[in-house]
Short mmCIF file of C-alpha atoms in Angstrom, two decimals:
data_model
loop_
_atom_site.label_atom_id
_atom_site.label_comp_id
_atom_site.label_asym_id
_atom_site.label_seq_id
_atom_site.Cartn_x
_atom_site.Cartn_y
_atom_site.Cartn_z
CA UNK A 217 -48.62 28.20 -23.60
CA UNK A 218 -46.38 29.12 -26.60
CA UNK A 219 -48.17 30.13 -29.55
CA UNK A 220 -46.13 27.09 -31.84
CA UNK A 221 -47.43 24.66 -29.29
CA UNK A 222 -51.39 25.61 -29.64
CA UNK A 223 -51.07 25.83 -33.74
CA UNK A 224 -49.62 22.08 -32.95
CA UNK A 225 -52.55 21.42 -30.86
CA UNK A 226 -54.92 23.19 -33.24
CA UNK A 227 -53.47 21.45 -36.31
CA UNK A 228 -53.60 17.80 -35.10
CA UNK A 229 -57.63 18.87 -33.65
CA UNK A 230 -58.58 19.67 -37.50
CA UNK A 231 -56.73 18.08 -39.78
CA UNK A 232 -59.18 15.23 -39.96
CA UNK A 233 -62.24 17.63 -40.33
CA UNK A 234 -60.35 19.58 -43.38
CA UNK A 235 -59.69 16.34 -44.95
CA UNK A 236 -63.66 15.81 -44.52
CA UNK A 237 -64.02 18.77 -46.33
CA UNK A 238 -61.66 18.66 -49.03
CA UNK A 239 -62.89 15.16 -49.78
CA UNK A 240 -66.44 16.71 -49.65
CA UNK A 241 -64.78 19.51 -52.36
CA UNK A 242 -63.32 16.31 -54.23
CA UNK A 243 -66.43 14.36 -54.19
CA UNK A 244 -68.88 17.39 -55.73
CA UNK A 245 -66.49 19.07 -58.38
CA UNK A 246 -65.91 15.41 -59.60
CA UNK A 247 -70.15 15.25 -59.83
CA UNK A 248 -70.11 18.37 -61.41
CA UNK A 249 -68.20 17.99 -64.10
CA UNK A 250 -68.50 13.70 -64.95
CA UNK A 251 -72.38 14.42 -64.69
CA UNK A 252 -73.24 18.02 -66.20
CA UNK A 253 -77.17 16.89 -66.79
CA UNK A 254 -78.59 16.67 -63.09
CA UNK A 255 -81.34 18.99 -62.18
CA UNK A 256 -81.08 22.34 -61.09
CA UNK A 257 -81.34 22.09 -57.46
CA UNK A 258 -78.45 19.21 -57.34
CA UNK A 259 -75.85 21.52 -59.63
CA UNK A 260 -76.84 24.18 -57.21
CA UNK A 261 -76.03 22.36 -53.78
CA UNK A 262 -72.84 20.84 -56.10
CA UNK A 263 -71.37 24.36 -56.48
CA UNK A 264 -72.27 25.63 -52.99
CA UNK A 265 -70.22 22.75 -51.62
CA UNK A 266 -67.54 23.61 -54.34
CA UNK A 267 -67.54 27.25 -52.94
CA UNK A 268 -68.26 26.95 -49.57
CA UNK A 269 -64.76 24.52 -49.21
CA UNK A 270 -63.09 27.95 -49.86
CA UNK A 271 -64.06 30.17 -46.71
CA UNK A 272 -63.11 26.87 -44.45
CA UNK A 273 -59.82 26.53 -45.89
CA UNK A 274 -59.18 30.76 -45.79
CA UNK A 275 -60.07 30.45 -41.98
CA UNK A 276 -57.80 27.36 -41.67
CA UNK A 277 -54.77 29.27 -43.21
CA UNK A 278 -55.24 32.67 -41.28
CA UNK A 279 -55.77 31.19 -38.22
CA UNK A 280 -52.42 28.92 -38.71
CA UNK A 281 -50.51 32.27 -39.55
CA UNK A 282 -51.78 34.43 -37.03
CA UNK A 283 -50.81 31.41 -34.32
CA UNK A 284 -47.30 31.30 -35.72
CA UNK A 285 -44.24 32.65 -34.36
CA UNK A 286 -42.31 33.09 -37.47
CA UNK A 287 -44.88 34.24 -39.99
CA UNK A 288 -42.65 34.43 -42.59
CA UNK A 289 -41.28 31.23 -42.29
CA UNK A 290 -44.78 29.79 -42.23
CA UNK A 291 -45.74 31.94 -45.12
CA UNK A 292 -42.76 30.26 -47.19
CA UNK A 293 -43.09 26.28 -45.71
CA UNK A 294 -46.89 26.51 -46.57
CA UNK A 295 -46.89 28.25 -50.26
CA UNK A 296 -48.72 25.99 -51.70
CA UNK A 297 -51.93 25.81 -48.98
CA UNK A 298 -51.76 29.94 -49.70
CA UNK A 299 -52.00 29.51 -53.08
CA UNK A 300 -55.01 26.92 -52.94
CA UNK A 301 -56.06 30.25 -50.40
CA UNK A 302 -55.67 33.38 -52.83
CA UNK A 303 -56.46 31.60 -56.13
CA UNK A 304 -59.63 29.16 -55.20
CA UNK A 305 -61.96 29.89 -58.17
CA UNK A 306 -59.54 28.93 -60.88
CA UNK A 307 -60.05 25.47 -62.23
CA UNK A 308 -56.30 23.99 -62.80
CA UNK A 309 -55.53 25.42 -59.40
CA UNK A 310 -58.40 23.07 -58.01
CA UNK A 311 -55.85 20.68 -57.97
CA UNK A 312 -54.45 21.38 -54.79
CA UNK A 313 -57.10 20.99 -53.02
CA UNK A 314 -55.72 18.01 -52.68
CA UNK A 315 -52.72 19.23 -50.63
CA UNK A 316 -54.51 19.16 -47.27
CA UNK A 317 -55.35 14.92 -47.68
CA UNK A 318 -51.76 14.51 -49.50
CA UNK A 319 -50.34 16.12 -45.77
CA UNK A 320 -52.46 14.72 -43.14
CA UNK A 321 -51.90 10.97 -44.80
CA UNK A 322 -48.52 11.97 -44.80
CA UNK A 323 -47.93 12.48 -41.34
CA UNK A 324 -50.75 9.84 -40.07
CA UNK A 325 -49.73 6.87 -42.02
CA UNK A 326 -45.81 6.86 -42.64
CA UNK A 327 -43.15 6.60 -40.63
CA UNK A 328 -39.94 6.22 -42.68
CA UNK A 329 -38.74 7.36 -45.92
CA UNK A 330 -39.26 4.74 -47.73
CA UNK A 331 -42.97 3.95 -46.84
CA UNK A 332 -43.29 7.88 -47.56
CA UNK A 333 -42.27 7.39 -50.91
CA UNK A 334 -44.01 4.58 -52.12
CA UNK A 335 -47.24 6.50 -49.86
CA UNK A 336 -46.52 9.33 -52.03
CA UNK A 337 -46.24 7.30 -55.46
CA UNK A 338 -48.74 5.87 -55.22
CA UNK A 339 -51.39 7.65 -53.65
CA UNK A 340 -50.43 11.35 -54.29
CA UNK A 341 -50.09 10.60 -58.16
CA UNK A 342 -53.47 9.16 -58.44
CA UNK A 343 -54.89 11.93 -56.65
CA UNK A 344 -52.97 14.40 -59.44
CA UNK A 345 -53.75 12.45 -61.92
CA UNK A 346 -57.61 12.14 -61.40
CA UNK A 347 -58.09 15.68 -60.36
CA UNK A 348 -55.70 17.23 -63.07
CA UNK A 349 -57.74 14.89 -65.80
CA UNK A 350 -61.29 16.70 -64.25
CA UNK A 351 -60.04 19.85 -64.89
CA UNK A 352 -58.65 19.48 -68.46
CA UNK A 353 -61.74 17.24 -68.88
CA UNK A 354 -64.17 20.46 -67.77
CA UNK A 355 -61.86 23.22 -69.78
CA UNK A 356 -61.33 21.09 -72.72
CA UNK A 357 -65.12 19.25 -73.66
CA UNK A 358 -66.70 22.29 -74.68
CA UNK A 359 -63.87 24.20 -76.98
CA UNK A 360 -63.53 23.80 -80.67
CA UNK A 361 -61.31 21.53 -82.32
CA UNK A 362 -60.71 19.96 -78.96
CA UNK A 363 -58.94 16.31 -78.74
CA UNK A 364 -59.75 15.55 -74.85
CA UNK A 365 -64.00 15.10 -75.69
CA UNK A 366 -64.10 12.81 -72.95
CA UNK A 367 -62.81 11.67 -69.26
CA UNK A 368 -61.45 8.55 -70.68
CA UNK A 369 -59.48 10.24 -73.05
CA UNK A 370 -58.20 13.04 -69.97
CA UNK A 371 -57.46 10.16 -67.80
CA UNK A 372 -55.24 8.96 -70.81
CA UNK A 373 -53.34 12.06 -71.15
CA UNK A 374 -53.24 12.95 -67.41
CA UNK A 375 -50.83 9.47 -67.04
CA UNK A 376 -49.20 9.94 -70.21
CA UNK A 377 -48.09 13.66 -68.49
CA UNK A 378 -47.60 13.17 -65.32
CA UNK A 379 -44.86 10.00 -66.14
CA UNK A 380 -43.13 12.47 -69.05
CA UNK A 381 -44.24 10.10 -71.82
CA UNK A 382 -45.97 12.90 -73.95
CA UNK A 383 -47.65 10.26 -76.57
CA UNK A 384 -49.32 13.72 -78.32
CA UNK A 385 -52.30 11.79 -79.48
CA UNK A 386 -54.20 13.82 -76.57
CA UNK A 387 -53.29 17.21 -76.15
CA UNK A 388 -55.07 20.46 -74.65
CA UNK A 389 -56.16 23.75 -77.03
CA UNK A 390 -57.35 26.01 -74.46
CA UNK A 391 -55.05 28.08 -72.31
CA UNK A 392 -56.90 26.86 -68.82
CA UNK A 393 -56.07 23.24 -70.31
CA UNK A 394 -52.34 23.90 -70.75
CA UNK A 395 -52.15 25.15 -67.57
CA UNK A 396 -53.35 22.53 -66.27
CA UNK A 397 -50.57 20.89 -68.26
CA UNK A 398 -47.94 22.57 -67.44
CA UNK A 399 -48.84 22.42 -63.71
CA UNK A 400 -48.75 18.51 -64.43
CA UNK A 401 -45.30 18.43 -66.00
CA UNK A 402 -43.78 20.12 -63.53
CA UNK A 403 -45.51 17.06 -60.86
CA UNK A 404 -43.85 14.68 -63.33
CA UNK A 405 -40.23 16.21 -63.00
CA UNK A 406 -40.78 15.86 -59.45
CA UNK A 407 -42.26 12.80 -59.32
CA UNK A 408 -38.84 11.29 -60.82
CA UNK A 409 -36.77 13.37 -58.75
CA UNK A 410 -38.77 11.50 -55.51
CA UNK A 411 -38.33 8.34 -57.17
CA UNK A 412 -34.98 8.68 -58.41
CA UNK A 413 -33.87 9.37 -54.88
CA UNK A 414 -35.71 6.81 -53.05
CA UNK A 415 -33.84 4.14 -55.48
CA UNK A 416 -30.68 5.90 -54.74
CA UNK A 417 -31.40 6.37 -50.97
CA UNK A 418 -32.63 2.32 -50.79
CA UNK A 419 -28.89 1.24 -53.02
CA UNK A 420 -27.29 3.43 -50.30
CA UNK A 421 -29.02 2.07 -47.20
CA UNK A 422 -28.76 -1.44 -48.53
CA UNK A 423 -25.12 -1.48 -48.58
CA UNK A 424 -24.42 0.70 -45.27
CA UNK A 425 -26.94 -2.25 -43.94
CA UNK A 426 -24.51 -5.23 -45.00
CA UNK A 427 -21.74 -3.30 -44.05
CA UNK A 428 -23.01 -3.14 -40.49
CA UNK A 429 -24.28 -6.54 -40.37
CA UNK A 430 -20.57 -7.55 -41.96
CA UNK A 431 -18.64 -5.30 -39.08
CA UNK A 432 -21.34 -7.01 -36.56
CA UNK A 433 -20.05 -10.48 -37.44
CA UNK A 434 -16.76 -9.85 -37.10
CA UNK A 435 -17.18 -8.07 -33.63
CA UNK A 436 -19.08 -11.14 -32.42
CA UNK A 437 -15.99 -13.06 -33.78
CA UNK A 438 -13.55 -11.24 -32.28
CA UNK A 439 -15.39 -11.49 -28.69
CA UNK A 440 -16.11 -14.92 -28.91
CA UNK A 441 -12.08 -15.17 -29.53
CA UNK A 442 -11.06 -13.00 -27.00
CA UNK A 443 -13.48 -14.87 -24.29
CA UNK A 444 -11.98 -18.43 -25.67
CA UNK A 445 -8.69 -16.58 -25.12
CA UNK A 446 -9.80 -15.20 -21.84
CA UNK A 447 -10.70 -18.98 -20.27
CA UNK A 448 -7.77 -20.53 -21.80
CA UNK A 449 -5.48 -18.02 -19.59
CA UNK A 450 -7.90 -18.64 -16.95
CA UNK A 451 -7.40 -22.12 -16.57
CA UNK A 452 -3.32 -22.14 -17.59
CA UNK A 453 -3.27 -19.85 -14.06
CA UNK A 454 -5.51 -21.89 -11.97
CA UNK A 455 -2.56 -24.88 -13.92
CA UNK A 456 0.03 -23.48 -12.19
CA UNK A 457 -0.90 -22.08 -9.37
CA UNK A 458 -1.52 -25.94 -8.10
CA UNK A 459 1.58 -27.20 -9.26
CA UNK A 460 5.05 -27.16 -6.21
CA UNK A 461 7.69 -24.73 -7.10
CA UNK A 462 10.01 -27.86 -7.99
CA UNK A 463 7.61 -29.14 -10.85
CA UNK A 464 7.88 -25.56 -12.28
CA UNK A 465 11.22 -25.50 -12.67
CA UNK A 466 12.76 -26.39 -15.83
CA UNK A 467 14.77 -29.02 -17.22
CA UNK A 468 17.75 -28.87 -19.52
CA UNK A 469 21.63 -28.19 -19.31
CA UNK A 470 21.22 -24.38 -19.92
CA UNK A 471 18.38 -24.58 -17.34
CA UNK A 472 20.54 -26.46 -14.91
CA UNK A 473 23.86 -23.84 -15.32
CA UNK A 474 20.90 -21.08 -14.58
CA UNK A 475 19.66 -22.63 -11.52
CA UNK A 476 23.09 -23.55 -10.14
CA UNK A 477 24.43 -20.03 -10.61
CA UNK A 478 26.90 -18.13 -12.26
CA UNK A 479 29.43 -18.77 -10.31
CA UNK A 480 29.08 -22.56 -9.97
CA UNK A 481 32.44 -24.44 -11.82
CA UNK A 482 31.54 -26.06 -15.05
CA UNK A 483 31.98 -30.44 -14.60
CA UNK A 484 35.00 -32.01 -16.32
CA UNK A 485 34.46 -34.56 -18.65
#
């Protein structure tokens, strides 16, 4: 079997069981940092399952590169799963964690472009948003002179980034903050970008639609012409071809000097 054909195989066998474990991931960094004062043992099992997501995900990744035939190719289509890979421990990066649910929704619950971006959105923005206003939330509560003291106040400035609004009543001080910043402005460029196009691409397949539908009319006009045309030839033949050669011929003095010849003597008055 060719090696592209089992990562196929191996990809649609796991993708569910990743997104299991990202969610897991998801589910206990959120724990972590929204409730910082559970006991001992909990914030223990919390960061095993925070750390443990990251051997899963390595094994995922080499095993996806070793099965495919262009390596570099793969290496360059899947950047951003390598750089969840490499750089797992950092906190803004944490973020793209959520990569691995964002792709397997992606190719299990749309179909066309347009449900992909109103799938993506909706659904992928959220996802930013929430997990980009955990991490400023966790780098930001604890520094001096820090303006994001709560995740009510992160959730505020993770919308106000992501949709380029920039209010500046929230704002991060500490460099792992403004990374996490910058890493959200850069979603929110191409956030518009996705939606600018998908209003562009919906203008342009709105009017190609009524063109169609336009050039479809006038086909089905023209054919239900040409049949009309079609039976009314019909029946002028199936006319004539009952009618004696005498009833066809005309009448009319030029008619009557064609029948009786050209050499027939014109009548005297």
């Amino acid at each position: 079997m060719h090696r592209e054909e089992i990562r196929a195989r191996y990809e649609r066998a796991s993708q569910w069981p990743l997104v299991v474990v990202a969610v897991l991931f998801v589910v206990a960094y959120a724990w972590r940092v929204l409730q910082p004062g559970f006991p001992g043992w909990v914030q223990t099992v919390l960061l095993v399952v925070t750390v443990g997501v990251w051997p899963v995900f390595l094994a995922d990744y080499v095993i996806r590169l070793v099965l495919a035939e262009h390596r570099w190719r793969f290496v360059r289509q899947n950047w951003l799963d390598g750089l969840a890979v490499l750089l797992p421990l950092l906190r803004p990066l944490r973020i793209i964690s959520l990569v691995r649910v964002a792709r397997v929704l992606d190719r299990s619950l749309t179909v066309s472009l347009h449900g992909r971006v109103a799938y993506y959105v909706t659904s992928i923005s959220a996802l930013v948003v929430f997990m980009a206003s955990l991490a400023v939330y966790d780098a930001e509560r604890d520094a001096p002179d820090a303006v994001i003291t709560d995740y009510g106040d992160a959730v505020w400035w993770g919308l106000t980034t992501i949709t380029t609004v920039g209010y500046g009543d929230e704002y991060p001080v500490t460099g792992e903050g403004r990374l996490v910043a910058a890493l959200l402005m850069v979603g929110g460029i191409a956030l518009l970008g996705v939606v600018t196009a998908a209003v562009a691409s919906w203008f342009v397949g709105r009017v190609a639609d009524a063109a169609q539908a336009q050039d479809e009319a006038d086909d089905a006009v023209l054919r239900a012409q040409l049949a009309d045309l079609t039976e009314e030839v019909r029946r002028l033949r199936s006319d004539l071809a009952g009618q004696p050669l005498g009833e066809l011929r005309p009448t009319g003095s030029g008619s009557a000097r064609s029948a009786a010849g050209p050499g027939t003597p014109r009548p005297q008055p």
